[in-house]
PDB file of C-alpha atoms in Angstrom:
ATOM      1  CA  MET A   1      -3.091 144.012 146.222  1.00  0.00           C
ATOM      2  CA  PRO A   2      -2.525 147.237 143.797  1.00  0.00           C
ATOM      3  CA  LEU A   3      -5.162 148.772 141.648  1.00  0.00           C
ATOM      4  CA  PHE A   4      -3.554 150.333 138.971  1.00  0.00           C
ATOM      5  CA  PRO A   5      -0.753 148.694 136.820  1.00  0.00           C
ATOM      6  CA  THR A   6       1.238 152.239 137.259  1.00  0.00           C
ATOM      7  CA  GLU A   7       1.112 151.258 141.112  1.00  0.00           C
ATOM      8  CA  ARG A   8       1.971 147.619 140.015  1.00  0.00           C
ATOM      9  CA  SER A   9       5.056 148.168 137.311  1.00  0.00           C
ATOM     10  CA  VAL A  10       6.811 151.697 137.368  1.00  0.00           C
ATOM     11  CA  ARG A  11       9.940 151.800 139.824  1.00  0.00           C
ATOM     12  CA  THR A  12      11.225 155.318 140.738  1.00  0.00           C
ATOM     13  CA  THR A  13      15.876 155.325 140.305  1.00  0.00           C
ATOM     14  CA  PRO A  14      17.489 158.071 142.962  1.00  0.00           C
ATOM     15  CA  GLU A  15      18.781 159.745 139.841  1.00  0.00           C
ATOM     16  CA  GLY A  16      14.909 160.168 139.012  1.00  0.00           C
ATOM     17  CA  LEU A  17      14.633 158.142 136.202  1.00  0.00           C
ATOM     18  CA  LEU A  18      11.159 156.093 136.162  1.00  0.00           C
ATOM     19  CA  TRP A  19      11.535 152.619 134.482  1.00  0.00           C
ATOM     20  CA  GLU A  20       9.263 149.263 134.192  1.00  0.00           C
ATOM     21  CA  PRO A  21       9.811 145.514 132.232  1.00  0.00           C
ATOM     22  CA  SER A  22       8.373 145.675 128.771  1.00  0.00           C
ATOM     23  CA  GLU A  23       6.700 142.608 127.080  1.00  0.00           C
ATOM     24  CA  ARG A  24       7.443 143.615 123.864  1.00  0.00           C
ATOM     25  CA  TRP A  25       9.767 141.552 121.429  1.00  0.00           C
ATOM     26  CA  VAL A  26      11.917 144.365 120.284  1.00  0.00           C
ATOM     27  CA  ARG A  27      14.403 144.748 117.309  1.00  0.00           C
ATOM     28  CA  GLY A  28      16.513 147.611 116.019  1.00  0.00           C
ATOM     29  CA  HIS A  29      18.092 147.098 112.686  1.00  0.00           C
ATOM     30  CA  LYS A  30      21.264 149.107 111.013  1.00  0.00           C
ATOM     31  CA  GLY A  31      20.597 147.948 107.228  1.00  0.00           C
ATOM     32  CA  ASP A  32      20.805 143.963 107.174  1.00  0.00           C
ATOM     33  CA  ILE A  33      22.549 143.845 110.508  1.00  0.00           C
ATOM     34  CA  THR A  34      20.540 143.204 113.403  1.00  0.00           C
ATOM     35  CA  VAL A  35      21.864 145.355 116.319  1.00  0.00           C
ATOM     36  CA  VAL A  36      19.078 144.937 119.453  1.00  0.00           C
ATOM     37  CA  ASP A  37      16.950 141.836 119.380  1.00  0.00           C
ATOM     38  CA  SER A  38      15.404 141.675 122.702  1.00  0.00           C
ATOM     39  CA  ARG A  39      12.248 140.114 124.772  1.00  0.00           C
ATOM     40  CA  GLN A  40      13.841 141.460 128.174  1.00  0.00           C
ATOM     41  CA  ALA A  41      13.748 145.715 127.230  1.00  0.00           C
ATOM     42  CA  VAL A  42      12.310 147.807 129.820  1.00  0.00           C
ATOM     43  CA  LEU A  43      11.047 151.261 129.329  1.00  0.00           C
ATOM     44  CA  VAL A  44      12.660 154.073 130.962  1.00  0.00           C
ATOM     45  CA  TRP A  45      11.192 158.112 131.232  1.00  0.00           C
ATOM     46  CA  GLU A  46      14.349 160.706 131.816  1.00  0.00           C
ATOM     47  CA  PRO A  47      13.573 163.362 134.118  1.00  0.00           C
ATOM     48  CA  ASP A  48      13.254 166.053 130.755  1.00  0.00           C
ATOM     49  CA  LEU A  49      11.755 164.471 128.349  1.00  0.00           C
ATOM     50  CA  PRO A  50       8.050 163.243 127.819  1.00  0.00           C
ATOM     51  CA  VAL A  51       8.068 160.102 126.093  1.00  0.00           C
ATOM     52  CA  PRO A  52      10.122 156.684 126.566  1.00  0.00           C
ATOM     53  CA  CYS A  53      12.986 155.089 125.215  1.00  0.00           C
ATOM     54  CA  TYR A  54      14.129 151.700 125.377  1.00  0.00           C
ATOM     55  CA  ALA A  55      17.057 149.417 127.865  1.00  0.00           C
ATOM     56  CA  PHE A  56      17.738 146.300 126.417  1.00  0.00           C
ATOM     57  CA  PRO A  57      19.963 143.507 128.500  1.00  0.00           C
ATOM     58  CA  GLN A  58      23.676 143.583 126.645  1.00  0.00           C
ATOM     59  CA  ASP A  59      23.294 140.163 126.109  1.00  0.00           C
ATOM     60  CA  ASP A  60      20.249 141.291 123.815  1.00  0.00           C
ATOM     61  CA  VAL A  61      22.654 143.704 122.185  1.00  0.00           C
ATOM     62  CA  ARG A  62      25.881 143.445 119.425  1.00  0.00           C
ATOM     63  CA  MET A  63      28.187 144.262 121.726  1.00  0.00           C
ATOM     64  CA  ASP A  64      30.906 143.763 119.410  1.00  0.00           C
ATOM     65  CA  LEU A  65      29.684 146.671 116.737  1.00  0.00           C
ATOM     66  CA  LEU A  66      29.514 149.206 119.931  1.00  0.00           C
ATOM     67  CA  ARG A  67      32.496 150.480 120.846  1.00  0.00           C
ATOM     68  CA  PRO A  68      33.973 153.374 123.273  1.00  0.00           C
ATOM     69  CA  ALA A  69      33.030 156.978 121.968  1.00  0.00           C
ATOM     70  CA  ARG A  70      35.532 158.284 121.130  1.00  0.00           C
ATOM     71  CA  ASN A  71      33.561 162.183 121.683  1.00  0.00           C
ATOM     72  CA  PRO A  72      31.430 160.910 124.335  1.00  0.00           C
ATOM     73  CA  THR A  73      28.726 163.432 125.673  1.00  0.00           C
ATOM     74  CA  PRO A  74      29.042 163.170 129.844  1.00  0.00           C
ATOM     75  CA  GLY A  75      25.785 164.518 131.848  1.00  0.00           C
ATOM     76  CA  ARG A  76      23.416 163.922 129.026  1.00  0.00           C
ATOM     77  CA  HIS A  77      20.869 161.473 129.617  1.00  0.00           C
ATOM     78  CA  THR A  78      20.416 161.867 133.280  1.00  0.00           C
ATOM     79  CA  GLY A  79      23.685 161.983 134.071  1.00  0.00           C
ATOM     80  CA  SER A  80      25.425 158.906 131.952  1.00  0.00           C
ATOM     81  CA  HIS A  81      28.897 158.935 131.638  1.00  0.00           C
ATOM     82  CA  THR A  82      30.049 155.827 129.647  1.00  0.00           C
ATOM     83  CA  PHE A  83      28.929 155.970 125.545  1.00  0.00           C
ATOM     84  CA  TYR A  84      29.337 153.596 122.861  1.00  0.00           C
ATOM     85  CA  ASP A  85      29.967 154.594 119.222  1.00  0.00           C
ATOM     86  CA  LEU A  86      27.910 152.406 116.367  1.00  0.00           C
ATOM     87  CA  HIS A  87      29.921 150.194 113.686  1.00  0.00           C
ATOM     88  CA  ALA A  88      27.845 148.519 111.491  1.00  0.00           C
ATOM     89  CA  GLY A  89      29.077 149.211 108.031  1.00  0.00           C
ATOM     90  CA  GLY A  90      29.357 152.812 106.772  1.00  0.00           C
ATOM     91  CA  GLU A  91      30.063 155.920 109.268  1.00  0.00           C
ATOM     92  CA  PRO A  92      30.647 155.366 112.585  1.00  0.00           C
ATOM     93  CA  VAL A  93      27.514 156.913 114.466  1.00  0.00           C
ATOM     94  CA  GLU A  94      28.764 158.943 117.517  1.00  0.00           C
ATOM     95  CA  ASN A  95      27.125 158.467 120.929  1.00  0.00           C
ATOM     96  CA  ALA A  96      24.334 156.182 118.953  1.00  0.00           C
ATOM     97  CA  ALA A  97      24.063 153.759 122.734  1.00  0.00           C
ATOM     98  CA  TRP A  98      24.858 154.804 127.014  1.00  0.00           C
ATOM     99  CA  THR A  99      24.318 152.757 129.888  1.00  0.00           C
ATOM    100  CA  PHE A 100      22.666 154.868 133.071  1.00  0.00           C
ATOM    101  CA  PRO A 101      24.391 155.243 136.144  1.00  0.00           C
ATOM    102  CA  ALA A 102      21.552 153.642 137.920  1.00  0.00           C
ATOM    103  CA  ALA A 103      21.923 150.137 139.917  1.00  0.00           C
ATOM    104  CA  ASP A 104      18.415 148.553 139.086  1.00  0.00           C
ATOM    105  CA  LEU A 105      20.099 149.399 135.090  1.00  0.00           C
ATOM    106  CA  ALA A 106      22.728 147.613 135.363  1.00  0.00           C
ATOM    107  CA  GLY A 107      24.121 145.947 132.410  1.00  0.00           C
ATOM    108  CA  HIS A 108      21.482 147.139 130.190  1.00  0.00           C
ATOM    109  CA  ILE A 109      22.804 148.967 127.124  1.00  0.00           C
ATOM    110  CA  ALA A 110      20.041 151.957 125.497  1.00  0.00           C
ATOM    111  CA  PHE A 111      19.684 154.263 122.217  1.00  0.00           C
ATOM    112  CA  GLU A 112      19.227 156.938 120.715  1.00  0.00           C
ATOM    113  CA  TRP A 113      15.455 156.811 118.835  1.00  0.00           C
ATOM    114  CA  PHE A 114      14.907 160.457 118.587  1.00  0.00           C
ATOM    115  CA  LEU A 115      16.484 164.176 118.750  1.00  0.00           C
ATOM    116  CA  ARG A 116      19.204 162.839 116.425  1.00  0.00           C
ATOM    117  CA  ARG A 117      19.820 164.011 112.951  1.00  0.00           C
ATOM    118  CA  THR A 118      21.804 160.986 112.114  1.00  0.00           C
ATOM    119  CA  SER A 119      20.108 157.849 112.095  1.00  0.00           C
ATOM    120  CA  ILE A 120      20.685 155.622 114.421  1.00  0.00           C
ATOM    121  CA  MET A 121      18.929 152.825 113.368  1.00  0.00           C
ATOM    122  CA  ASP A 122      17.514 152.295 110.029  1.00  0.00           C
ATOM    123  CA  HIS A 123      14.607 150.411 111.325  1.00  0.00           C
ATOM    124  CA  TRP A 124      12.376 149.640 114.916  1.00  0.00           C
ATOM    125  CA  TYR A 125      10.159 146.271 115.495  1.00  0.00           C
ATOM    126  CA  GLU A 126       7.523 146.001 118.223  1.00  0.00           C
ATOM    127  CA  GLU A 127       6.596 142.233 117.597  1.00  0.00           C
ATOM    128  CA  GLU A 128       5.683 142.779 113.746  1.00  0.00           C
ATOM    129  CA  GLU A 129       4.906 146.653 113.669  1.00  0.00           C
ATOM    130  CA  GLU A 130       7.556 149.158 112.407  1.00  0.00           C
ATOM    131  CA  ILE A 131       7.850 151.798 115.057  1.00  0.00           C
ATOM    132  CA  PHE A 132       9.035 155.335 114.215  1.00  0.00           C
ATOM    133  CA  VAL A 133      10.114 158.457 116.622  1.00  0.00           C
ATOM    134  CA  HIS A 134      10.523 156.669 119.872  1.00  0.00           C
ATOM    135  CA  PRO A 135       8.727 153.756 121.827  1.00  0.00           C
ATOM    136  CA  ARG A 136       5.382 153.623 122.471  1.00  0.00           C
ATOM    137  CA  ASP A 137       4.570 154.692 125.833  1.00  0.00           C
ATOM    138  CA  PRO A 138       1.889 152.145 127.343  1.00  0.00           C
ATOM    139  CA  HIS A 139       0.347 154.433 129.833  1.00  0.00           C
ATOM    140  CA  LYS A 140      -0.994 156.763 126.994  1.00  0.00           C
ATOM    141  CA  ARG A 141      -3.494 156.266 124.808  1.00  0.00           C
ATOM    142  CA  VAL A 142      -4.328 156.668 121.743  1.00  0.00           C
ATOM    143  CA  ASP A 143      -8.403 156.313 120.525  1.00  0.00           C
ATOM    144  CA  ALA A 144     -10.031 156.905 116.650  1.00  0.00           C
ATOM    145  CA  MET A 145     -13.377 157.349 117.287  1.00  0.00           C
ATOM    146  CA  PRO A 146     -15.856 158.145 114.213  1.00  0.00           C
ATOM    147  CA  SER A 147     -18.326 160.338 114.846  1.00  0.00           C
ATOM    148  CA  SER A 148     -21.566 162.680 113.700  1.00  0.00           C
ATOM    149  CA  ARG A 149     -20.248 166.209 115.207  1.00  0.00           C
ATOM    150  CA  HIS A 150     -20.253 168.700 112.946  1.00  0.00           C
ATOM    151  CA  VAL A 151     -16.746 169.867 112.723  1.00  0.00           C
ATOM    152  CA  ARG A 152     -16.495 173.268 109.959  1.00  0.00           C
ATOM    153  CA  VAL A 153     -12.773 174.637 109.433  1.00  0.00           C
ATOM    154  CA  GLY A 154     -11.863 178.169 108.655  1.00  0.00           C
ATOM    155  CA  ILE A 155      -8.706 179.694 107.174  1.00  0.00           C
ATOM    156  CA  ASP A 156      -8.713 183.300 107.025  1.00  0.00           C
ATOM    157  CA  GLY A 157     -12.161 183.952 107.047  1.00  0.00           C
ATOM    158  CA  THR A 158     -12.691 180.466 104.193  1.00  0.00           C
ATOM    159  CA  ILE A 159     -14.310 177.693 105.095  1.00  0.00           C
ATOM    160  CA  VAL A 160     -12.346 174.819 103.784  1.00  0.00           C
ATOM    161  CA  ALA A 161     -13.561 172.036 105.624  1.00  0.00           C
ATOM    162  CA  ASP A 162     -17.246 171.783 106.755  1.00  0.00           C
ATOM    163  CA  THR A 163     -18.600 167.444 107.669  1.00  0.00           C
ATOM    164  CA  ARG A 164     -20.712 165.483 110.096  1.00  0.00           C
ATOM    165  CA  ARG A 165     -19.157 162.362 109.597  1.00  0.00           C
ATOM    166  CA  PRO A 166     -15.274 162.834 111.137  1.00  0.00           C
ATOM    167  CA  VAL A 167     -13.398 160.886 113.243  1.00  0.00           C
ATOM    168  CA  LEU A 168     -12.195 161.726 116.265  1.00  0.00           C
ATOM    169  CA  LEU A 169      -8.668 161.312 116.933  1.00  0.00           C
ATOM    170  CA  PHE A 170      -8.080 160.956 121.066  1.00  0.00           C
ATOM    171  CA  GLU A 171      -4.442 161.157 122.704  1.00  0.00           C
ATOM    172  CA  THR A 172      -3.202 161.571 125.615  1.00  0.00           C
ATOM    173  CA  GLY A 173      -1.819 165.018 126.251  1.00  0.00           C
ATOM    174  CA  LEU A 174      -2.505 166.556 123.304  1.00  0.00           C
ATOM    175  CA  PRO A 175      -5.861 168.298 121.351  1.00  0.00           C
ATOM    176  CA  THR A 176      -8.568 166.253 119.968  1.00  0.00           C
ATOM    177  CA  ARG A 177      -7.371 165.686 116.413  1.00  0.00           C
ATOM    178  CA  TYR A 178     -10.199 165.983 113.812  1.00  0.00           C
ATOM    179  CA  TYR A 179     -10.236 164.184 110.565  1.00  0.00           C
ATOM    180  CA  VAL A 180     -12.740 164.615 107.738  1.00  0.00           C
ATOM    181  CA  PRO A 181     -13.052 162.667 104.814  1.00  0.00           C
ATOM    182  CA  ARG A 182     -11.538 164.106 101.678  1.00  0.00           C
ATOM    183  CA  GLU A 183     -15.269 165.336  99.467  1.00  0.00           C
ATOM    184  CA  ASP A 184     -16.292 167.150 102.814  1.00  0.00           C
ATOM    185  CA  VAL A 185     -12.501 169.378 102.928  1.00  0.00           C
ATOM    186  CA  ARG A 186     -11.453 172.368  99.961  1.00  0.00           C
ATOM    187  CA  LEU A 187      -8.483 170.721  98.893  1.00  0.00           C
ATOM    188  CA  ASP A 188      -8.583 173.032  96.040  1.00  0.00           C
ATOM    189  CA  LEU A 189      -7.630 175.263  97.815  1.00  0.00           C
ATOM    190  CA  PHE A 190      -4.477 173.517  99.046  1.00  0.00           C
ATOM    191  CA  GLU A 191      -1.475 172.261  97.583  1.00  0.00           C
ATOM    192  CA  PRO A 192       0.320 168.573  98.133  1.00  0.00           C
ATOM    193  CA  THR A 193       4.230 169.332  99.825  1.00  0.00           C
ATOM    194  CA  ASP A 194       7.350 167.108 100.161  1.00  0.00           C
ATOM    195  CA  HIS A 195       6.749 167.412 103.725  1.00  0.00           C
ATOM    196  CA  SER A 196       6.150 164.259 105.532  1.00  0.00           C
ATOM    197  CA  THR A 197       6.261 162.832 109.830  1.00  0.00           C
ATOM    198  CA  ARG A 198       6.533 159.863 111.140  1.00  0.00           C
ATOM    199  CA  CYS A 199       4.188 159.001 114.272  1.00  0.00           C
ATOM    200  CA  PRO A 200       4.797 155.596 116.462  1.00  0.00           C
ATOM    201  CA  TYR A 201       1.474 155.774 116.691  1.00  0.00           C
ATOM    202  CA  LYS A 202       0.126 156.966 113.678  1.00  0.00           C
ATOM    203  CA  GLY A 203       3.019 155.900 110.938  1.00  0.00           C
ATOM    204  CA  ILE A 204       3.671 157.821 108.215  1.00  0.00           C
ATOM    205  CA  ALA A 205       1.926 161.330 107.888  1.00  0.00           C
ATOM    206  CA  ARG A 206       2.133 163.491 104.171  1.00  0.00           C
ATOM    207  CA  TYR A 207       1.287 167.354 104.753  1.00  0.00           C
ATOM    208  CA  TRP A 208      -0.609 170.080 102.091  1.00  0.00           C
ATOM    209  CA  THR A 209       0.125 174.119 102.251  1.00  0.00           C
ATOM    210  CA  TRP A 210      -2.828 176.264 102.012  1.00  0.00           C
ATOM    211  CA  ARG A 211      -2.697 178.483  98.624  1.00  0.00           C
ATOM    212  CA  GLY A 212      -4.465 181.105  99.894  1.00  0.00           C
ATOM    213  CA  GLU A 213      -2.719 184.542 101.658  1.00  0.00           C
ATOM    214  CA  GLY A 214      -2.336 185.356 105.035  1.00  0.00           C
ATOM    215  CA  GLU A 215       0.212 183.906 107.785  1.00  0.00           C
ATOM    216  CA  VAL A 216      -0.979 180.329 107.543  1.00  0.00           C
ATOM    217  CA  PRO A 217       2.338 178.082 108.576  1.00  0.00           C
ATOM    218  CA  ARG A 218       2.634 175.374 105.607  1.00  0.00           C
ATOM    219  CA  ASN A 219       1.569 171.815 106.239  1.00  0.00           C
ATOM    220  CA  ILE A 220      -1.153 173.532 108.048  1.00  0.00           C
ATOM    221  CA  VAL A 221      -2.816 169.853 106.689  1.00  0.00           C
ATOM    222  CA  TRP A 222      -1.736 166.122 106.621  1.00  0.00           C
ATOM    223  CA  SER A 223      -3.466 162.862 106.125  1.00  0.00           C
ATOM    224  CA  TYR A 224      -2.085 158.910 106.978  1.00  0.00           C
ATOM    225  CA  ALA A 225      -2.742 156.807 103.323  1.00  0.00           C
ATOM    226  CA  GLU A 226      -1.780 153.486 104.845  1.00  0.00           C
ATOM    227  CA  PRO A 227      -2.436 154.360 109.183  1.00  0.00           C
ATOM    228  CA  LEU A 228      -0.603 151.813 111.779  1.00  0.00           C
ATOM    229  CA  ALA A 229      -4.132 149.467 112.719  1.00  0.00           C
ATOM    230  CA  ALA A 230      -5.043 151.046 116.037  1.00  0.00           C
ATOM    231  CA  VAL A 231      -5.846 153.593 113.946  1.00  0.00           C
ATOM    232  CA  ALA A 232      -7.229 152.743 110.670  1.00  0.00           C
ATOM    233  CA  ALA A 233     -10.122 154.952 111.461  1.00  0.00           C
ATOM    234  CA  VAL A 234      -8.413 157.864 109.871  1.00  0.00           C
ATOM    235  CA  GLN A 235      -7.204 156.451 107.010  1.00  0.00           C
ATOM    236  CA  GLY A 236      -6.769 158.878 103.884  1.00  0.00           C
ATOM    237  CA  LEU A 237      -9.007 161.560 106.195  1.00  0.00           C
ATOM    238  CA  LEU A 238      -7.913 164.602 106.347  1.00  0.00           C
ATOM    239  CA  ALA A 239      -6.688 166.771 109.751  1.00  0.00           C
ATOM    240  CA  PHE A 240      -5.792 170.041 110.074  1.00  0.00           C
ATOM    241  CA  TYR A 241      -3.670 171.976 113.226  1.00  0.00           C
ATOM    242  CA  ASN A 242      -6.091 172.748 115.717  1.00  0.00           C
ATOM    243  CA  GLU A 243      -3.354 175.276 116.485  1.00  0.00           C
ATOM    244  CA  ALA A 244      -3.146 177.598 113.687  1.00  0.00           C
ATOM    245  CA  VAL A 245      -7.340 176.898 112.364  1.00  0.00           C
ATOM    246  CA  ASP A 246     -10.610 178.497 113.445  1.00  0.00           C
ATOM    247  CA  ILE A 247     -12.574 174.888 114.131  1.00  0.00           C
ATOM    248  CA  THR A 248     -15.917 175.343 115.049  1.00  0.00           C
ATOM    249  CA  VAL A 249     -17.503 171.733 116.786  1.00  0.00           C
ATOM    250  CA  ASP A 250     -21.538 171.251 116.829  1.00  0.00           C
ATOM    251  CA  GLY A 251     -21.298 175.605 116.863  1.00  0.00           C
ATOM    252  CA  ARG A 252     -19.200 175.780 119.389  1.00  0.00           C
ATOM    253  CA  PRO A 253     -15.489 177.556 118.080  1.00  0.00           C
ATOM    254  CA  LEU A 254     -12.882 176.112 120.026  1.00  0.00           C
ATOM    255  CA  GLU A 255      -9.933 178.238 121.419  1.00  0.00           C
ATOM    256  CA  ARG A 256      -6.793 177.494 119.967  1.00  0.00           C
ATOM    257  CA  PRO A 257      -4.591 175.524 121.894  1.00  0.00           C
ATOM    258  CA  VAL A 258      -0.529 175.466 122.714  1.00  0.00           C
ATOM    259  CA  THR A 259       1.410 172.357 122.076  1.00  0.00           C
ATOM    260  CA  PRO A 260       4.473 170.953 121.433  1.00  0.00           C
ATOM    261  CA  PHE A 261       4.183 172.318 118.151  1.00  0.00           C
ATOM    262  CA  THR A 262       2.513 175.394 118.638  1.00  0.00           C
ATOM    263  CA  ALA A 263       6.337 176.425 118.033  1.00  0.00           C
ATOM    264  CA  GLY A 264       7.209 174.274 114.935  1.00  0.00           C
ATOM    265  CA  LEU A 265       4.439 176.440 112.867  1.00  0.00           C
ATOM    266  CA  ARG A 266       5.785 178.502 110.651  1.00  0.00           C
ATOM    267  CA  THR A 267       4.725 180.299 107.335  1.00  0.00           C
TER     268      THR A 267
END
């Protein structure tokens, strides 16, 4: 008997796709139209993408709302050739869905969730929780843990945060993020912006920008006012991009990591 879930459940196709059945109830809505309603979704990992997508049995998809794409993009999505435009009220959404050229996934339809400027669906849900950006990866952990470590954050020589009651957020594949109570942050040195981001594991974040001089990226600080339940411990706390500030933990300076966010940090 296999010891680990990945040995038991993840399958590989000759095309290089990884996939496994999901037990989550998944729905996708466009306006007030339910386009997808499935309890038999499968998660699919493409070779060149770090996050999974869902593929759904056609019986769980409003196939009457999908029409062969007028301008298909063959070759995308691991060699897929069959693409669909979504007609669910308003302007059609081009190449919103496709089928994978893998025998294991025959009869399944996948939808774009991210990497698109045009909205495919207005809302996606796993069970009763709304999910943003992309499906959650069941083999990835995100843990928010209260701590008594001494954390100091500096920007251009100025100490902007100093706390002994942080919440440490451990997320697979990313550096530890240090969430600091507002009372321990010099928030007067920052100004709020209208920037926001969405995360499938944490929720919707709002941002602040450094008021001072220097080559400091915009939107360097963020907070989750209403985080998802799994990371409720970070509610209202403030975090800084390790990639662009100076963080010291228990007297030890941390190196600035290079992450997928590094390239997007602009002054």
